[in-house]
Amino acid sequence: MKKSLFIAFVLAMAATTVFGQKGLYKASLTKVETQGKITADSTSIKIDSIGNVFNPHYLFTDKNIEVNWQYSLNDFDFELKNFSNQTIRLLWDEAAYIDKDGNTHKVFHKGVKFMDRENAQPATGIIKGAKLSDLIAPTDYVYYSEGSYGGWRQLNLFESPKKHTLPAFDGSQVRILLPIVISGVTTEYIFTFTVKWAEEINKKKKS
């Protein structure tokens, strides 16, 4: 019961009011590029909505890896599976988040303290048949707030629109670059996400 109430509270806080109605942003994986070539689009990317219809998982698979993505408020969560017959390595220092305006941001991942986010991050090795559960977030979306109630803060990836303003990120695209070393060769995977504003329609009760 307490967990359900907490989830409802989080969703309520994530939603905001636009023109008197509530909504939130959703990010869908719509394209994957490998070494500059499109290897998957919205027709071939699998969608898994079991357990969460409103924020599904998006799966990309090739002969070497499978990546399962899910958007969170201030990061992208993912699970990376190694289908190859040898260890692969994810190069964090070369990974990047590209915002809707094309600006490239350095990223950090799970286990990295906020204060250490700008430091070098060792590559993560994933042996054959294994998987990695992690997240990716831009380092410059984190800041330290001074004062009595200060502390580390993390901005949402997509700023919620203020009341009576249009959602600025609606229809935009962001990208994530994951460089992965496979068989001694670095393969650059670029994942493109399309951002949509999902508005909650308030239905009037019939009298």
CSV table of C-alpha atoms in Angstrom, one decimal:
chain,number,residue,atom,x,y,z
A,1,MET,CA,0.0,0.0,0.0
A,2,LYS,CA,2.8,2.4,1.0
A,3,LYS,CA,4.7,1.6,-2.2
A,4,SER,CA,1.7,2.3,-4.4
A,5,LEU,CA,1.1,5.6,-2.7
A,6,PHE,CA,4.8,6.5,-3.2
A,7,ILE,CA,4.6,5.7,-6.9
A,8,ALA,CA,1.4,7.7,-7.3
A,9,PHE,CA,3.1,10.7,-5.5
A,10,VAL,CA,6.2,10.5,-7.8
A,11,LEU,CA,4.0,10.5,-10.9
A,12,ALA,CA,2.0,13.4,-9.6
A,13,MET,CA,5.2,15.4,-9.0
A,14,ALA,CA,6.6,14.5,-12.4
A,15,ALA,CA,3.4,15.8,-14.1
A,16,THR,CA,2.9,19.5,-14.6
A,17,THR,CA,0.1,21.8,-15.8
A,18,VAL,CA,0.0,23.2,-19.3
A,19,PHE,CA,-3.0,25.3,-20.3
A,20,GLY,CA,-4.8,23.9,-17.2
A,21,GLN,CA,-4.1,20.2,-17.9
A,22,LYS,CA,-1.5,17.8,-16.7
A,23,GLY,CA,1.1,15.7,-18.6
A,24,LEU,CA,4.7,14.5,-18.7
A,25,TYR,CA,7.4,13.8,-21.2
A,26,LYS,CA,8.0,10.4,-22.8
A,27,ALA,CA,11.1,9.4,-24.8
A,28,SER,CA,10.9,6.6,-27.4
A,29,LEU,CA,13.8,5.0,-29.1
A,30,THR,CA,13.2,5.6,-32.8
A,31,LYS,CA,16.6,5.0,-34.5
A,32,VAL,CA,19.9,3.3,-34.0
A,33,GLU,CA,23.1,4.0,-36.0
A,34,THR,CA,26.2,1.9,-36.1
A,35,GLN,CA,29.4,3.2,-37.6
A,36,GLY,CA,27.3,5.9,-39.4
A,37,LYS,CA,24.8,3.6,-40.9
A,38,ILE,CA,21.2,3.2,-39.7
A,39,THR,CA,20.8,-0.3,-38.4
A,40,ALA,CA,17.3,0.0,-36.8
A,41,ASP,CA,14.3,2.3,-36.9
A,42,SER,CA,10.9,2.5,-35.3
A,43,THR,CA,9.7,-0.5,-37.4
A,44,SER,CA,12.3,-2.9,-36.1
A,45,ILE,CA,12.9,-1.7,-32.5
A,46,LYS,CA,10.9,-3.8,-30.1
A,47,ILE,CA,8.7,-2.3,-27.4
A,48,ASP,CA,8.1,-4.0,-24.1
A,49,SER,CA,5.2,-2.4,-22.2
A,50,ILE,CA,4.6,-5.3,-19.8
A,51,GLY,CA,4.6,-3.8,-16.3
A,52,ASN,CA,4.6,-0.2,-17.4
A,53,VAL,CA,2.3,0.8,-20.3
A,54,PHE,CA,3.0,4.5,-19.8
A,55,ASN,CA,6.8,4.2,-19.9
A,56,PRO,CA,7.8,1.1,-21.8
A,57,HIS,CA,11.2,-0.5,-22.5
A,58,TYR,CA,12.7,-0.2,-26.0
A,59,LEU,CA,14.9,-3.1,-27.2
A,60,PHE,CA,17.6,-3.0,-29.9
A,61,THR,CA,19.4,-6.2,-30.9
A,62,ASP,CA,22.2,-7.1,-33.3
A,63,LYS,CA,24.5,-10.1,-33.6
A,64,ASN,CA,26.7,-8.9,-30.8
A,65,ILE,CA,24.6,-7.0,-28.2
A,66,GLU,CA,21.1,-6.3,-27.0
A,67,VAL,CA,20.3,-3.0,-25.3
A,68,ASN,CA,17.1,-2.5,-23.3
A,69,TRP,CA,16.4,1.2,-22.7
A,70,GLN,CA,13.9,3.0,-20.5
A,71,TYR,CA,13.7,6.8,-19.9
A,72,SER,CA,13.8,8.2,-16.4
A,73,LEU,CA,13.3,11.8,-15.3
A,74,ASN,CA,17.0,12.7,-15.1
A,75,ASP,CA,18.7,9.8,-16.9
A,76,PHE,CA,18.3,6.9,-19.3
A,77,ASP,CA,18.4,3.4,-17.7
A,78,PHE,CA,19.6,0.5,-19.8
A,79,GLU,CA,20.6,-3.1,-19.7
A,80,LEU,CA,23.3,-4.2,-22.1
A,81,LYS,CA,23.7,-7.9,-22.9
A,82,ASN,CA,26.8,-9.4,-24.6
A,83,PHE,CA,25.8,-11.9,-27.3
A,84,SER,CA,29.4,-12.2,-28.7
A,85,ASN,CA,31.8,-15.0,-27.8
A,86,GLN,CA,34.2,-12.8,-26.0
A,87,THR,CA,34.4,-9.9,-23.5
A,88,ILE,CA,33.2,-6.5,-24.7
A,89,ARG,CA,34.1,-3.1,-23.1
A,90,LEU,CA,31.9,0.0,-22.8
A,91,LEU,CA,34.1,3.1,-23.0
A,92,TRP,CA,32.5,5.6,-20.6
A,93,ASP,CA,35.0,8.4,-21.3
A,94,GLU,CA,34.0,8.4,-25.0
A,95,ALA,CA,30.2,8.1,-24.4
A,96,ALA,CA,28.1,11.2,-24.7
A,97,TYR,CA,24.6,12.7,-24.5
A,98,ILE,CA,23.5,15.0,-27.3
A,99,ASP,CA,20.7,17.3,-26.4
A,100,LYS,CA,17.9,18.6,-28.7
A,101,ASP,CA,20.1,21.6,-29.8
A,102,GLY,CA,23.0,19.3,-30.8
A,103,ASN,CA,25.2,20.1,-27.8
A,104,THR,CA,27.4,17.3,-26.7
A,105,HIS,CA,27.6,16.5,-22.9
A,106,LYS,CA,30.0,14.4,-21.0
A,107,VAL,CA,28.2,11.6,-19.1
A,108,PHE,CA,28.5,9.6,-15.9
A,109,HIS,CA,26.9,6.3,-14.9
A,110,LYS,CA,25.8,4.2,-11.9
A,111,GLY,CA,28.3,4.1,-9.0
A,112,VAL,CA,30.0,7.4,-9.8
A,113,LYS,CA,29.6,9.9,-7.1
A,114,PHE,CA,28.3,13.4,-8.1
A,115,MET,CA,31.5,15.0,-6.9
A,116,ASP,CA,33.6,12.6,-9.1
A,117,ARG,CA,31.4,12.9,-12.2
A,118,GLU,CA,34.0,14.9,-14.2
A,119,ASN,CA,36.9,12.5,-13.5
A,120,ALA,CA,38.0,9.8,-15.9
A,121,GLN,CA,35.7,6.7,-15.8
A,122,PRO,CA,37.3,3.3,-16.4
A,123,ALA,CA,35.7,1.2,-19.1
A,124,THR,CA,33.3,-1.6,-18.0
A,125,GLY,CA,34.0,-5.1,-19.2
A,126,ILE,CA,31.1,-7.5,-19.9
A,127,ILE,CA,32.0,-11.1,-20.4
A,128,LYS,CA,30.3,-13.3,-23.0
A,129,GLY,CA,26.7,-14.2,-22.1
A,130,ALA,CA,26.6,-11.6,-19.3
A,131,LYS,CA,24.8,-8.3,-18.9
A,132,LEU,CA,25.2,-4.9,-17.4
A,133,SER,CA,22.4,-2.9,-15.7
A,134,ASP,CA,23.4,0.8,-15.7
A,135,LEU,CA,22.3,4.4,-16.4
A,136,ILE,CA,23.6,7.3,-18.4
A,137,ALA,CA,23.2,11.0,-17.4
A,138,PRO,CA,24.9,14.3,-18.4
A,139,THR,CA,27.5,15.5,-15.9
A,140,ASP,CA,26.5,19.2,-16.3
A,141,TYR,CA,22.9,18.5,-15.3
A,142,VAL,CA,24.2,18.0,-11.7
A,143,TYR,CA,25.0,21.0,-9.4
A,144,TYR,CA,25.6,21.7,-5.8
A,145,SER,CA,23.1,24.0,-4.0
A,146,GLU,CA,24.4,26.1,-1.1
A,147,GLY,CA,22.5,27.0,2.0
A,148,SER,CA,20.8,25.3,5.0
A,149,TYR,CA,18.9,23.0,2.7
A,150,GLY,CA,21.7,22.7,0.2
A,151,GLY,CA,23.1,19.6,-1.3
A,152,TRP,CA,23.6,17.9,-4.7
A,153,ARG,CA,20.8,18.4,-7.2
A,154,GLN,CA,20.2,16.8,-10.6
A,155,LEU,CA,18.1,18.5,-13.3
A,156,ASN,CA,15.5,16.6,-15.3
A,157,LEU,CA,16.6,15.9,-18.9
A,158,PHE,CA,13.5,17.7,-20.2
A,159,GLU,CA,12.4,20.7,-18.3
A,160,SER,CA,8.7,20.7,-17.5
A,161,PRO,CA,6.8,23.5,-19.1
A,162,LYS,CA,5.4,26.2,-16.8
A,163,LYS,CA,1.7,26.8,-16.7
A,164,HIS,CA,0.2,28.3,-19.9
A,165,THR,CA,3.4,27.7,-21.9
A,166,LEU,CA,4.1,25.2,-24.6
A,167,PRO,CA,6.3,22.1,-23.9
A,168,ALA,CA,9.6,23.1,-25.4
A,169,PHE,CA,10.9,19.5,-25.9
A,170,ASP,CA,7.8,18.2,-27.6
A,171,GLY,CA,8.8,16.6,-30.9
A,172,SER,CA,12.5,17.1,-30.3
A,173,GLN,CA,15.2,14.4,-30.5
A,174,VAL,CA,18.1,13.6,-28.3
A,175,ARG,CA,20.9,11.1,-28.8
A,176,ILE,CA,23.1,8.8,-26.8
A,177,LEU,CA,26.5,7.6,-28.0
A,178,LEU,CA,27.8,4.3,-26.6
A,179,PRO,CA,31.2,3.3,-27.9
A,180,ILE,CA,31.7,-0.5,-27.4
A,181,VAL,CA,34.9,-2.4,-28.1
A,182,ILE,CA,34.0,-5.7,-29.8
A,183,SER,CA,36.8,-8.0,-31.1
A,184,GLY,CA,39.3,-5.3,-30.6
A,185,VAL,CA,37.4,-2.8,-32.7
A,186,THR,CA,35.5,0.2,-31.3
A,187,THR,CA,31.9,0.3,-32.6
A,188,GLU,CA,30.0,3.5,-32.1
A,189,TYR,CA,26.3,2.9,-31.4
A,190,ILE,CA,24.2,6.1,-31.6
A,191,PHE,CA,20.7,5.8,-30.1
A,192,THR,CA,18.1,8.5,-31.1
A,193,PHE,CA,15.1,9.1,-28.9
A,194,THR,CA,12.1,11.1,-29.9
A,195,VAL,CA,10.6,13.2,-27.1
A,196,LYS,CA,6.8,13.7,-26.9
A,197,TRP,CA,4.6,15.5,-24.5
A,198,ALA,CA,1.8,13.3,-23.2
A,199,GLU,CA,-1.0,15.5,-22.0
A,200,GLU,CA,-3.5,14.2,-19.5
A,201,ILE,CA,-7.1,15.0,-20.6
A,202,ASN,CA,-9.4,15.9,-17.8
A,203,LYS,CA,-12.7,14.3,-18.5
A,204,LYS,CA,-15.7,16.0,-17.0
A,205,LYS,CA,-18.1,13.8,-15.0
A,206,LYS,CA,-21.6,13.5,-16.5
A,207,SER,CA,-24.2,15.0,-14.3
